[in-house]
Amino acid sequence: MAALRDDGSAAAARVRLRRDAPYRLGIVLGSGLGPLADAVEDAVTIPYADLPGLPVSKVSAHAGSLVAGRLEGVEVLVFSGRSHFYEAGDAAVMRNAVGMLKHLGCEGVILTNAAGSLHPEMGPGSLMMLDDHINFSGENPLIGEATDGRFVGMTTAYDLLWRAAFERLAGEAGIPLARGVYMWFSGPSFETPAEIRMARILGADAVGMSTVPEAILARFFGLRVAAFSNITNLGAGMTGDELSHQETKDMAPVGAKKLEKLIRRFLRDLQDQGRALPFTSP
Ligand code: HPA
């Protein structure tokens, strides 16, 4: 359980003490995207342990700190390392972290993950932008939330305008960007070949162990969401090989480089546009 659920207000206050700025965007880094955190300028790095209510991740490829600073001229809050449901069975483990973004004035969040692909032609190193997701975990981070706010609409969970912007920017930059449906499995064991066949039948394009609870929380807090899968492998049973976390770590940097380029372009665009169009909608 997250030790304290205050929706991140105490953590936000702590961040403001360390570095106050007109923050606009949160970025949650999945495996292999660490270098983006290193690129943040005027950066203040705050270990999650110093931010009340933020979870301290123990996954080996995930450091656990918030990097507050500027990227392409935009004030950002980069989560270098995130906690997963499978660590302690708490789907709301990232609740304070996501809520903190709202308290710090962010308009939205970019979520990234490492994922297995269900399409041989979308192989390791590919990038997939989420159009939608399937929550296959049976869990929800809003279970126990007492307000009517818990009935969050998920029809356009992944922001339409942001998706259009990313698609345009990927085209302009010549970065191949697939689009599809991400299916959340609880993990931490990988899927079986039968589960992968099922996922395909049910309409998924990629599978992974994160992002969905964070997307639900972000919509609960009224943040826009864009999310990307960095494909590190084909799903279980699609090749002769066993899956491993080492493979995830080894392959993640390939797609991560493209994703970093794409996110930088998005931020540059956001900076050019100021706070207005085309990124805001009612
Ligand atoms: N399944 C679930 N999570 C993953 C995978 C996968 O194949 N690859 C990277 N994260």
PDB file of C-alpha atoms and ligand atoms in Angstrom:
ATOM      1  CA  MET A   1       0.000   0.000   0.000  1.00  0.00           C
ATOM      2  CA  ALA A   2       1.120   3.548  -0.640  1.00  0.00           C
ATOM      3  CA  ALA A   3       1.887   4.818   2.820  1.00  0.00           C
ATOM      4  CA  LEU A   4      -0.120   8.003   2.555  1.00  0.00           C
ATOM      5  CA  ARG A   5      -2.863   8.942   0.131  1.00  0.00           C
ATOM      6  CA  ASP A   6      -3.165  12.697  -0.040  1.00  0.00           C
ATOM      7  CA  ASP A   7      -3.312  12.807  -3.838  1.00  0.00           C
ATOM      8  CA  GLY A   8       0.227  14.115  -3.938  1.00  0.00           C
ATOM      9  CA  SER A   9      -0.292  17.507  -2.335  1.00  0.00           C
ATOM     10  CA  ALA A  10       2.446  17.024   0.250  1.00  0.00           C
ATOM     11  CA  ALA A  11       4.835  15.775  -2.426  1.00  0.00           C
ATOM     12  CA  ALA A  12       3.950  18.753  -4.639  1.00  0.00           C
ATOM     13  CA  ALA A  13       4.717  21.156  -1.796  1.00  0.00           C
ATOM     14  CA  ARG A  14       8.075  19.460  -1.308  1.00  0.00           C
ATOM     15  CA  VAL A  15       8.869  19.802  -5.023  1.00  0.00           C
ATOM     16  CA  ARG A  16       7.978  23.502  -4.957  1.00  0.00           C
ATOM     17  CA  LEU A  17      10.367  24.026  -2.066  1.00  0.00           C
ATOM     18  CA  ARG A  18      13.174  22.446  -4.062  1.00  0.00           C
ATOM     19  CA  ARG A  19      12.330  23.942  -7.454  1.00  0.00           C
ATOM     20  CA  ASP A  20       9.296  26.079  -8.177  1.00  0.00           C
ATOM     21  CA  ALA A  21       8.344  26.552 -11.843  1.00  0.00           C
ATOM     22  CA  PRO A  22       5.299  26.685 -14.141  1.00  0.00           C
ATOM     23  CA  TYR A  23       5.295  22.937 -14.731  1.00  0.00           C
ATOM     24  CA  ARG A  24       3.357  21.761 -17.755  1.00  0.00           C
ATOM     25  CA  LEU A  25       3.935  18.094 -18.255  1.00  0.00           C
ATOM     26  CA  GLY A  26       4.804  14.891 -16.477  1.00  0.00           C
ATOM     27  CA  ILE A  27       6.733  12.126 -18.203  1.00  0.00           C
ATOM     28  CA  VAL A  28       6.794   8.601 -16.793  1.00  0.00           C
ATOM     29  CA  LEU A  29       9.829   6.731 -18.049  1.00  0.00           C
ATOM     30  CA  GLY A  30       9.618   3.013 -18.696  1.00  0.00           C
ATOM     31  CA  SER A  31      12.586   0.670 -18.998  1.00  0.00           C
ATOM     32  CA  GLY A  32      15.424   2.040 -21.103  1.00  0.00           C
ATOM     33  CA  LEU A  33      14.249   5.635 -21.202  1.00  0.00           C
ATOM     34  CA  GLY A  34      16.551   6.802 -18.414  1.00  0.00           C
ATOM     35  CA  PRO A  35      18.685   8.970 -20.730  1.00  0.00           C
ATOM     36  CA  LEU A  36      15.761  11.353 -21.176  1.00  0.00           C
ATOM     37  CA  ALA A  37      15.948  12.156 -17.470  1.00  0.00           C
ATOM     38  CA  ASP A  38      19.672  12.830 -17.837  1.00  0.00           C
ATOM     39  CA  ALA A  39      18.927  15.350 -20.595  1.00  0.00           C
ATOM     40  CA  VAL A  40      16.717  17.565 -18.410  1.00  0.00           C
ATOM     41  CA  GLU A  41      18.226  21.028 -17.981  1.00  0.00           C
ATOM     42  CA  ASP A  42      18.338  23.106 -14.826  1.00  0.00           C
ATOM     43  CA  ALA A  43      17.440  19.817 -13.205  1.00  0.00           C
ATOM     44  CA  VAL A  44      16.751  19.118  -9.583  1.00  0.00           C
ATOM     45  CA  THR A  45      16.648  15.386  -8.828  1.00  0.00           C
ATOM     46  CA  ILE A  46      14.574  14.355  -5.856  1.00  0.00           C
ATOM     47  CA  PRO A  47      14.553  10.718  -4.694  1.00  0.00           C
ATOM     48  CA  TYR A  48      11.012   9.406  -4.282  1.00  0.00           C
ATOM     49  CA  ALA A  49      11.977   8.604  -0.705  1.00  0.00           C
ATOM     50  CA  ASP A  50      12.034  12.388  -0.078  1.00  0.00           C
ATOM     51  CA  LEU A  51       8.550  12.892  -1.552  1.00  0.00           C
ATOM     52  CA  PRO A  52       5.753  11.938   0.848  1.00  0.00           C
ATOM     53  CA  GLY A  53       3.506   9.218  -0.515  1.00  0.00           C
ATOM     54  CA  LEU A  54       5.575   8.421  -3.588  1.00  0.00           C
ATOM     55  CA  PRO A  55       6.471   4.768  -3.996  1.00  0.00           C
ATOM     56  CA  VAL A  56      10.022   3.551  -3.997  1.00  0.00           C
ATOM     57  CA  SER A  57      10.437   1.055  -6.857  1.00  0.00           C
ATOM     58  CA  LYS A  58      12.663  -1.956  -6.538  1.00  0.00           C
ATOM     59  CA  VAL A  59      12.704  -3.075 -10.200  1.00  0.00           C
ATOM     60  CA  SER A  60      16.346  -3.257 -11.224  1.00  0.00           C
ATOM     61  CA  ALA A  61      16.037  -1.203 -14.422  1.00  0.00           C
ATOM     62  CA  HIS A  62      14.081   1.586 -12.693  1.00  0.00           C
ATOM     63  CA  ALA A  63      15.796   4.219 -10.621  1.00  0.00           C
ATOM     64  CA  GLY A  64      13.442   5.957  -8.267  1.00  0.00           C
ATOM     65  CA  SER A  65      13.614   9.708  -8.515  1.00  0.00           C
ATOM     66  CA  LEU A  66      11.761  12.699  -9.824  1.00  0.00           C
ATOM     67  CA  VAL A  67      13.705  14.991 -12.118  1.00  0.00           C
ATOM     68  CA  ALA A  68      12.233  18.486 -12.219  1.00  0.00           C
ATOM     69  CA  GLY A  69      13.561  20.808 -14.875  1.00  0.00           C
ATOM     70  CA  ARG A  70      13.326  21.953 -18.465  1.00  0.00           C
ATOM     71  CA  LEU A  71      13.323  19.918 -21.641  1.00  0.00           C
ATOM     72  CA  GLU A  72      13.163  21.719 -24.987  1.00  0.00           C
ATOM     73  CA  GLY A  73      12.162  24.833 -23.065  1.00  0.00           C
ATOM     74  CA  VAL A  74       9.192  23.184 -21.350  1.00  0.00           C
ATOM     75  CA  GLU A  75       9.006  22.793 -17.569  1.00  0.00           C
ATOM     76  CA  VAL A  76       8.672  19.066 -16.980  1.00  0.00           C
ATOM     77  CA  LEU A  77       8.538  16.559 -14.159  1.00  0.00           C
ATOM     78  CA  VAL A  78      10.176  13.332 -15.201  1.00  0.00           C
ATOM     79  CA  PHE A  79       9.567  10.159 -13.246  1.00  0.00           C
ATOM     80  CA  SER A  80      12.744   8.174 -13.555  1.00  0.00           C
ATOM     81  CA  GLY A  81      11.411   4.864 -12.339  1.00  0.00           C
ATOM     82  CA  ARG A  82       7.873   3.948 -11.458  1.00  0.00           C
ATOM     83  CA  SER A  83       6.236   1.404  -9.235  1.00  0.00           C
ATOM     84  CA  HIS A  84       4.172  -1.422 -10.634  1.00  0.00           C
ATOM     85  CA  PHE A  85       1.080  -3.202  -9.407  1.00  0.00           C
ATOM     86  CA  TYR A  86       3.008  -6.449  -9.229  1.00  0.00           C
ATOM     87  CA  GLU A  87       5.420  -5.127  -6.615  1.00  0.00           C
ATOM     88  CA  ALA A  88       2.907  -5.109  -3.758  1.00  0.00           C
ATOM     89  CA  GLY A  89      -0.509  -5.737  -5.283  1.00  0.00           C
ATOM     90  CA  ASP A  90      -1.593  -2.097  -5.047  1.00  0.00           C
ATOM     91  CA  ALA A  91      -3.096  -0.785  -8.299  1.00  0.00           C
ATOM     92  CA  ALA A  92      -3.141   2.720  -6.817  1.00  0.00           C
ATOM     93  CA  VAL A  93       0.556   2.702  -6.022  1.00  0.00           C
ATOM     94  CA  MET A  94       1.113   5.672  -8.378  1.00  0.00           C
ATOM     95  CA  ARG A  95      -1.887   7.679  -7.151  1.00  0.00           C
ATOM     96  CA  ASN A  96       0.082  10.321  -5.259  1.00  0.00           C
ATOM     97  CA  ALA A  97       2.661  10.562  -8.017  1.00  0.00           C
ATOM     98  CA  VAL A  98       0.038  11.259 -10.675  1.00  0.00           C
ATOM     99  CA  GLY A  99      -1.981  13.539  -8.383  1.00  0.00           C
ATOM    100  CA  MET A 100       1.183  15.481  -7.630  1.00  0.00           C
ATOM    101  CA  LEU A 101       1.367  16.465 -11.300  1.00  0.00           C
ATOM    102  CA  LYS A 102      -2.071  18.046 -11.061  1.00  0.00           C
ATOM    103  CA  HIS A 103      -1.076  19.887  -7.872  1.00  0.00           C
ATOM    104  CA  LEU A 104       2.001  21.220  -9.662  1.00  0.00           C
ATOM    105  CA  GLY A 105      -0.076  22.674 -12.502  1.00  0.00           C
ATOM    106  CA  CYS A 106       0.590  20.107 -15.229  1.00  0.00           C
ATOM    107  CA  GLU A 107      -1.807  19.822 -18.112  1.00  0.00           C
ATOM    108  CA  GLY A 108      -1.019  16.232 -18.916  1.00  0.00           C
ATOM    109  CA  VAL A 109       1.287  13.286 -18.705  1.00  0.00           C
ATOM    110  CA  ILE A 110       3.197  11.149 -21.172  1.00  0.00           C
ATOM    111  CA  LEU A 111       3.362   7.521 -20.092  1.00  0.00           C
ATOM    112  CA  THR A 112       5.917   5.129 -21.534  1.00  0.00           C
ATOM    113  CA  ASN A 113       6.397   1.411 -21.094  1.00  0.00           C
ATOM    114  CA  ALA A 114       8.252  -1.598 -22.385  1.00  0.00           C
ATOM    115  CA  ALA A 115       5.899  -4.087 -23.992  1.00  0.00           C
ATOM    116  CA  GLY A 116       5.599  -7.298 -25.944  1.00  0.00           C
ATOM    117  CA  SER A 117       4.170  -7.085 -29.450  1.00  0.00           C
ATOM    118  CA  LEU A 118       1.431  -9.295 -30.834  1.00  0.00           C
ATOM    119  CA  HIS A 119       2.399  -8.546 -34.438  1.00  0.00           C
ATOM    120  CA  PRO A 120       5.509 -10.043 -36.050  1.00  0.00           C
ATOM    121  CA  GLU A 121       5.767  -6.959 -38.264  1.00  0.00           C
ATOM    122  CA  MET A 122       5.852  -4.715 -35.161  1.00  0.00           C
ATOM    123  CA  GLY A 123       9.036  -6.253 -33.806  1.00  0.00           C
ATOM    124  CA  PRO A 124      11.554  -5.315 -31.114  1.00  0.00           C
ATOM    125  CA  GLY A 125      12.633  -1.692 -31.468  1.00  0.00           C
ATOM    126  CA  SER A 126       9.211  -0.584 -32.727  1.00  0.00           C
ATOM    127  CA  LEU A 127       7.184   2.169 -31.129  1.00  0.00           C
ATOM    128  CA  MET A 128       3.455   1.930 -30.579  1.00  0.00           C
ATOM    129  CA  MET A 129       1.279   4.832 -29.497  1.00  0.00           C
ATOM    130  CA  LEU A 130      -1.710   3.718 -27.448  1.00  0.00           C
ATOM    131  CA  ASP A 131      -5.089   4.436 -29.003  1.00  0.00           C
ATOM    132  CA  ASP A 132      -6.835   2.493 -26.285  1.00  0.00           C
ATOM    133  CA  HIS A 133      -6.268  -0.209 -23.699  1.00  0.00           C
ATOM    134  CA  ILE A 134      -7.784  -3.357 -22.280  1.00  0.00           C
ATOM    135  CA  ASN A 135      -7.580  -3.700 -18.521  1.00  0.00           C
ATOM    136  CA  PHE A 136      -7.126  -7.444 -18.188  1.00  0.00           C
ATOM    137  CA  SER A 137      -5.896  -7.358 -14.604  1.00  0.00           C
ATOM    138  CA  GLY A 138      -9.250  -7.259 -12.839  1.00  0.00           C
ATOM    139  CA  GLU A 139      -7.750  -4.437 -10.788  1.00  0.00           C
ATOM    140  CA  ASN A 140      -8.493  -0.737 -10.773  1.00  0.00           C
ATOM    141  CA  PRO A 141      -6.638   2.050  -8.976  1.00  0.00           C
ATOM    142  CA  LEU A 142      -9.929   3.770  -8.129  1.00  0.00           C
ATOM    143  CA  ILE A 143     -11.356   0.893  -6.103  1.00  0.00           C
ATOM    144  CA  GLY A 144     -12.032   2.371  -2.684  1.00  0.00           C
ATOM    145  CA  GLU A 145     -12.318   5.932  -3.995  1.00  0.00           C
ATOM    146  CA  ALA A 146     -15.398   7.273  -2.217  1.00  0.00           C
ATOM    147  CA  THR A 147     -16.393  10.149  -4.504  1.00  0.00           C
ATOM    148  CA  ASP A 148     -18.400  10.057  -7.723  1.00  0.00           C
ATOM    149  CA  GLY A 149     -15.169  11.070  -9.412  1.00  0.00           C
ATOM    150  CA  ARG A 150     -14.398   7.338  -9.446  1.00  0.00           C
ATOM    151  CA  PHE A 151     -16.741   6.850 -12.409  1.00  0.00           C
ATOM    152  CA  VAL A 152     -14.164   8.101 -14.868  1.00  0.00           C
ATOM    153  CA  GLY A 153     -15.082   8.098 -18.545  1.00  0.00           C
ATOM    154  CA  MET A 154     -12.480   6.218 -20.555  1.00  0.00           C
ATOM    155  CA  THR A 155     -13.928   6.659 -24.051  1.00  0.00           C
ATOM    156  CA  THR A 156     -11.071   8.916 -25.084  1.00  0.00           C
ATOM    157  CA  ALA A 157      -8.600   8.140 -22.329  1.00  0.00           C
ATOM    158  CA  TYR A 158      -5.704   8.786 -24.694  1.00  0.00           C
ATOM    159  CA  ASP A 159      -6.075  12.394 -25.722  1.00  0.00           C
ATOM    160  CA  LEU A 160      -7.275  12.791 -29.302  1.00  0.00           C
ATOM    161  CA  LEU A 161      -5.466  16.047 -29.961  1.00  0.00           C
ATOM    162  CA  TRP A 162      -2.230  14.825 -28.481  1.00  0.00           C
ATOM    163  CA  ARG A 163      -2.475  11.629 -30.518  1.00  0.00           C
ATOM    164  CA  ALA A 164      -2.975  13.661 -33.678  1.00  0.00           C
ATOM    165  CA  ALA A 165      -0.021  15.880 -32.764  1.00  0.00           C
ATOM    166  CA  PHE A 166       2.264  12.912 -32.115  1.00  0.00           C
ATOM    167  CA  GLU A 167       1.241  11.269 -35.335  1.00  0.00           C
ATOM    168  CA  ARG A 168       1.984  14.444 -37.291  1.00  0.00           C
ATOM    169  CA  LEU A 169       5.325  14.936 -35.543  1.00  0.00           C
ATOM    170  CA  ALA A 170       6.360  11.311 -36.103  1.00  0.00           C
ATOM    171  CA  GLY A 171       5.533  11.693 -39.795  1.00  0.00           C
ATOM    172  CA  GLU A 172       7.544  14.909 -40.048  1.00  0.00           C
ATOM    173  CA  ALA A 173      10.518  13.322 -38.293  1.00  0.00           C
ATOM    174  CA  GLY A 174      10.326  10.062 -40.267  1.00  0.00           C
ATOM    175  CA  ILE A 175       9.879   8.033 -37.087  1.00  0.00           C
ATOM    176  CA  PRO A 176       7.762   4.929 -37.728  1.00  0.00           C
ATOM    177  CA  LEU A 177       4.936   5.012 -35.188  1.00  0.00           C
ATOM    178  CA  ALA A 178       2.429   2.172 -34.915  1.00  0.00           C
ATOM    179  CA  ARG A 179      -0.865   2.696 -33.127  1.00  0.00           C
ATOM    180  CA  GLY A 180      -2.786   0.142 -31.196  1.00  0.00           C
ATOM    181  CA  VAL A 181      -4.382  -1.327 -28.117  1.00  0.00           C
ATOM    182  CA  TYR A 182      -2.314  -2.161 -25.042  1.00  0.00           C
ATOM    183  CA  MET A 183      -3.477  -4.926 -22.765  1.00  0.00           C
ATOM    184  CA  TRP A 184      -2.539  -4.769 -19.091  1.00  0.00           C
ATOM    185  CA  PHE A 185      -1.537  -8.044 -17.478  1.00  0.00           C
ATOM    186  CA  SER A 186      -0.684  -7.870 -13.792  1.00  0.00           C
ATOM    187  CA  GLY A 187       2.671  -9.648 -14.157  1.00  0.00           C
ATOM    188  CA  PRO A 188       5.267 -10.156 -12.877  1.00  0.00           C
ATOM    189  CA  SER A 189       5.419 -13.510 -14.679  1.00  0.00           C
ATOM    190  CA  PHE A 190       5.269 -13.061 -18.426  1.00  0.00           C
ATOM    191  CA  GLU A 191       2.230 -14.269 -20.342  1.00  0.00           C
ATOM    192  CA  THR A 192       1.834 -17.814 -21.615  1.00  0.00           C
ATOM    193  CA  PRO A 193       1.550 -18.493 -25.353  1.00  0.00           C
ATOM    194  CA  ALA A 194      -2.157 -19.258 -24.812  1.00  0.00           C
ATOM    195  CA  GLU A 195      -2.642 -15.884 -23.120  1.00  0.00           C
ATOM    196  CA  ILE A 196      -0.921 -14.174 -26.008  1.00  0.00           C
ATOM    197  CA  ARG A 197      -3.229 -15.920 -28.496  1.00  0.00           C
ATOM    198  CA  MET A 198      -6.178 -14.842 -26.350  1.00  0.00           C
ATOM    199  CA  ALA A 199      -4.939 -11.248 -26.204  1.00  0.00           C
ATOM    200  CA  ARG A 200      -4.821 -11.134 -29.992  1.00  0.00           C
ATOM    201  CA  ILE A 201      -8.347 -12.527 -30.284  1.00  0.00           C
ATOM    202  CA  LEU A 202      -9.574  -9.946 -27.775  1.00  0.00           C
ATOM    203  CA  GLY A 203      -8.193  -7.091 -29.844  1.00  0.00           C
ATOM    204  CA  ALA A 204      -4.850  -6.252 -28.253  1.00  0.00           C
ATOM    205  CA  ASP A 205      -1.770  -5.241 -30.208  1.00  0.00           C
ATOM    206  CA  ALA A 206       0.741  -5.197 -27.350  1.00  0.00           C
ATOM    207  CA  VAL A 207       0.917  -6.524 -23.805  1.00  0.00           C
ATOM    208  CA  GLY A 208       2.587  -5.172 -20.700  1.00  0.00           C
ATOM    209  CA  MET A 209       2.537  -4.744 -16.953  1.00  0.00           C
ATOM    210  CA  SER A 210       2.077  -1.020 -16.428  1.00  0.00           C
ATOM    211  CA  THR A 211       0.564   2.224 -17.783  1.00  0.00           C
ATOM    212  CA  VAL A 212      -3.132   1.325 -17.533  1.00  0.00           C
ATOM    213  CA  PRO A 213      -3.489   2.166 -13.827  1.00  0.00           C
ATOM    214  CA  GLU A 214      -1.555   5.382 -14.396  1.00  0.00           C
ATOM    215  CA  ALA A 215      -3.766   6.320 -17.350  1.00  0.00           C
ATOM    216  CA  ILE A 216      -6.884   5.728 -15.236  1.00  0.00           C
ATOM    217  CA  LEU A 217      -5.451   7.831 -12.405  1.00  0.00           C
ATOM    218  CA  ALA A 218      -4.439  10.600 -14.803  1.00  0.00           C
ATOM    219  CA  ARG A 219      -7.968  10.786 -16.208  1.00  0.00           C
ATOM    220  CA  PHE A 220      -9.320  10.784 -12.646  1.00  0.00           C
ATOM    221  CA  PHE A 221      -7.164  13.828 -11.899  1.00  0.00           C
ATOM    222  CA  GLY A 222      -8.192  15.507 -15.164  1.00  0.00           C
ATOM    223  CA  LEU A 223      -4.838  15.212 -16.892  1.00  0.00           C
ATOM    224  CA  ARG A 224      -4.448  14.609 -20.603  1.00  0.00           C
ATOM    225  CA  VAL A 225      -2.681  11.371 -21.445  1.00  0.00           C
ATOM    226  CA  ALA A 226      -0.466  10.146 -24.233  1.00  0.00           C
ATOM    227  CA  ALA A 227       1.138   6.730 -23.889  1.00  0.00           C
ATOM    228  CA  PHE A 228       3.742   4.789 -25.810  1.00  0.00           C
ATOM    229  CA  SER A 229       4.893   1.205 -25.860  1.00  0.00           C
ATOM    230  CA  ASN A 230       8.529   0.604 -26.556  1.00  0.00           C
ATOM    231  CA  ILE A 231       8.403  -2.875 -28.058  1.00  0.00           C
ATOM    232  CA  THR A 232      11.194  -5.039 -26.657  1.00  0.00           C
ATOM    233  CA  ASN A 233      10.045  -8.484 -27.811  1.00  0.00           C
ATOM    234  CA  LEU A 234       7.362 -10.471 -29.529  1.00  0.00           C
ATOM    235  CA  GLY A 235       4.764 -12.015 -27.223  1.00  0.00           C
ATOM    236  CA  ALA A 236       5.339 -15.376 -25.562  1.00  0.00           C
ATOM    237  CA  GLY A 237       5.220 -18.278 -27.997  1.00  0.00           C
ATOM    238  CA  MET A 238       5.648 -16.092 -31.086  1.00  0.00           C
ATOM    239  CA  THR A 239       9.316 -17.066 -31.401  1.00  0.00           C
ATOM    240  CA  GLY A 240      11.166 -20.144 -30.162  1.00  0.00           C
ATOM    241  CA  ASP A 241      12.702 -18.130 -27.310  1.00  0.00           C
ATOM    242  CA  GLU A 242      11.822 -17.722 -23.645  1.00  0.00           C
ATOM    243  CA  LEU A 243      11.100 -14.161 -22.487  1.00  0.00           C
ATOM    244  CA  SER A 244      13.237 -12.455 -19.874  1.00  0.00           C
ATOM    245  CA  HIS A 245      13.587  -9.150 -18.095  1.00  0.00           C
ATOM    246  CA  GLN A 246      17.168  -9.053 -19.327  1.00  0.00           C
ATOM    247  CA  GLU A 247      15.858  -9.016 -22.898  1.00  0.00           C
ATOM    248  CA  THR A 248      13.560  -6.127 -21.970  1.00  0.00           C
ATOM    249  CA  LYS A 249      16.517  -4.200 -20.581  1.00  0.00           C
ATOM    250  CA  ASP A 250      18.765  -5.063 -23.537  1.00  0.00           C
ATOM    251  CA  MET A 251      16.250  -4.137 -26.203  1.00  0.00           C
ATOM    252  CA  ALA A 252      14.656  -1.097 -24.584  1.00  0.00           C
ATOM    253  CA  PRO A 253      17.329   1.428 -25.657  1.00  0.00           C
ATOM    254  CA  VAL A 254      16.572   0.809 -29.364  1.00  0.00           C
ATOM    255  CA  GLY A 255      13.006   2.104 -29.297  1.00  0.00           C
ATOM    256  CA  ALA A 256      13.853   4.496 -26.490  1.00  0.00           C
ATOM    257  CA  LYS A 257      16.049   6.584 -28.774  1.00  0.00           C
ATOM    258  CA  LYS A 258      13.172   7.101 -31.218  1.00  0.00           C
ATOM    259  CA  LEU A 259      10.753   7.812 -28.416  1.00  0.00           C
ATOM    260  CA  GLU A 260      13.085  10.401 -26.926  1.00  0.00           C
ATOM    261  CA  LYS A 261      13.307  12.132 -30.302  1.00  0.00           C
ATOM    262  CA  LEU A 262       9.529  12.119 -30.632  1.00  0.00           C
ATOM    263  CA  ILE A 263       8.929  13.453 -27.130  1.00  0.00           C
ATOM    264  CA  ARG A 264      11.477  16.213 -27.707  1.00  0.00           C
ATOM    265  CA  ARG A 265       9.651  17.244 -30.886  1.00  0.00           C
ATOM    266  CA  PHE A 266       6.374  17.285 -29.008  1.00  0.00           C
ATOM    267  CA  LEU A 267       7.847  19.474 -26.295  1.00  0.00           C
ATOM    268  CA  ARG A 268       9.339  21.848 -28.865  1.00  0.00           C
ATOM    269  CA  ASP A 269       5.936  22.149 -30.472  1.00  0.00           C
ATOM    270  CA  LEU A 270       4.325  22.703 -27.106  1.00  0.00           C
ATOM    271  CA  GLN A 271       6.871  25.421 -26.366  1.00  0.00           C
ATOM    272  CA  ASP A 272       6.230  27.090 -29.742  1.00  0.00           C
ATOM    273  CA  GLN A 273       2.499  27.031 -29.198  1.00  0.00           C
ATOM    274  CA  GLY A 274       2.572  28.409 -25.666  1.00  0.00           C
ATOM    275  CA  ARG A 275      -0.311  27.256 -23.540  1.00  0.00           C
ATOM    276  CA  ALA A 276      -2.877  27.460 -26.303  1.00  0.00           C
ATOM    277  CA  LEU A 277      -3.644  25.493 -29.476  1.00  0.00           C
ATOM    278  CA  PRO A 278      -3.445  22.824 -30.707  1.00  0.00           C
ATOM    279  CA  PHE A 279      -2.894  20.988 -27.479  1.00  0.00           C
ATOM    280  CA  THR A 280      -5.834  22.188 -25.490  1.00  0.00           C
ATOM    281  CA  SER A 281      -9.427  21.224 -25.968  1.00  0.00           C
ATOM    282  CA  PRO A 282     -12.518  21.561 -23.786  1.00  0.00           C
TER     283      PRO A 282
HETATM  284  N1  HPA B   1       4.838  -9.004 -21.644  1.00  0.00           N
HETATM  285  C1  HPA B   1       4.595  -8.216 -20.593  1.00  0.00           C
HETATM  286  N2  HPA B   1       5.364  -7.187 -20.270  1.00  0.00           N
HETATM  287  C2  HPA B   1       6.440  -6.938 -21.048  1.00  0.00           C
HETATM  288  C3  HPA B   1       6.744  -7.728 -22.161  1.00  0.00           C
HETATM  289  C4  HPA B   1       5.899  -8.832 -22.476  1.00  0.00           C
HETATM  290  O1  HPA B   1       6.096  -9.581 -23.438  1.00  0.00           O
HETATM  291  N3  HPA B   1       7.867  -7.204 -22.713  1.00  0.00           N
HETATM  292  C5  HPA B   1       8.216  -6.128 -21.961  1.00  0.00           C
HETATM  293  N4  HPA B   1       7.345  -5.953 -20.953  1.00  0.00           N
END
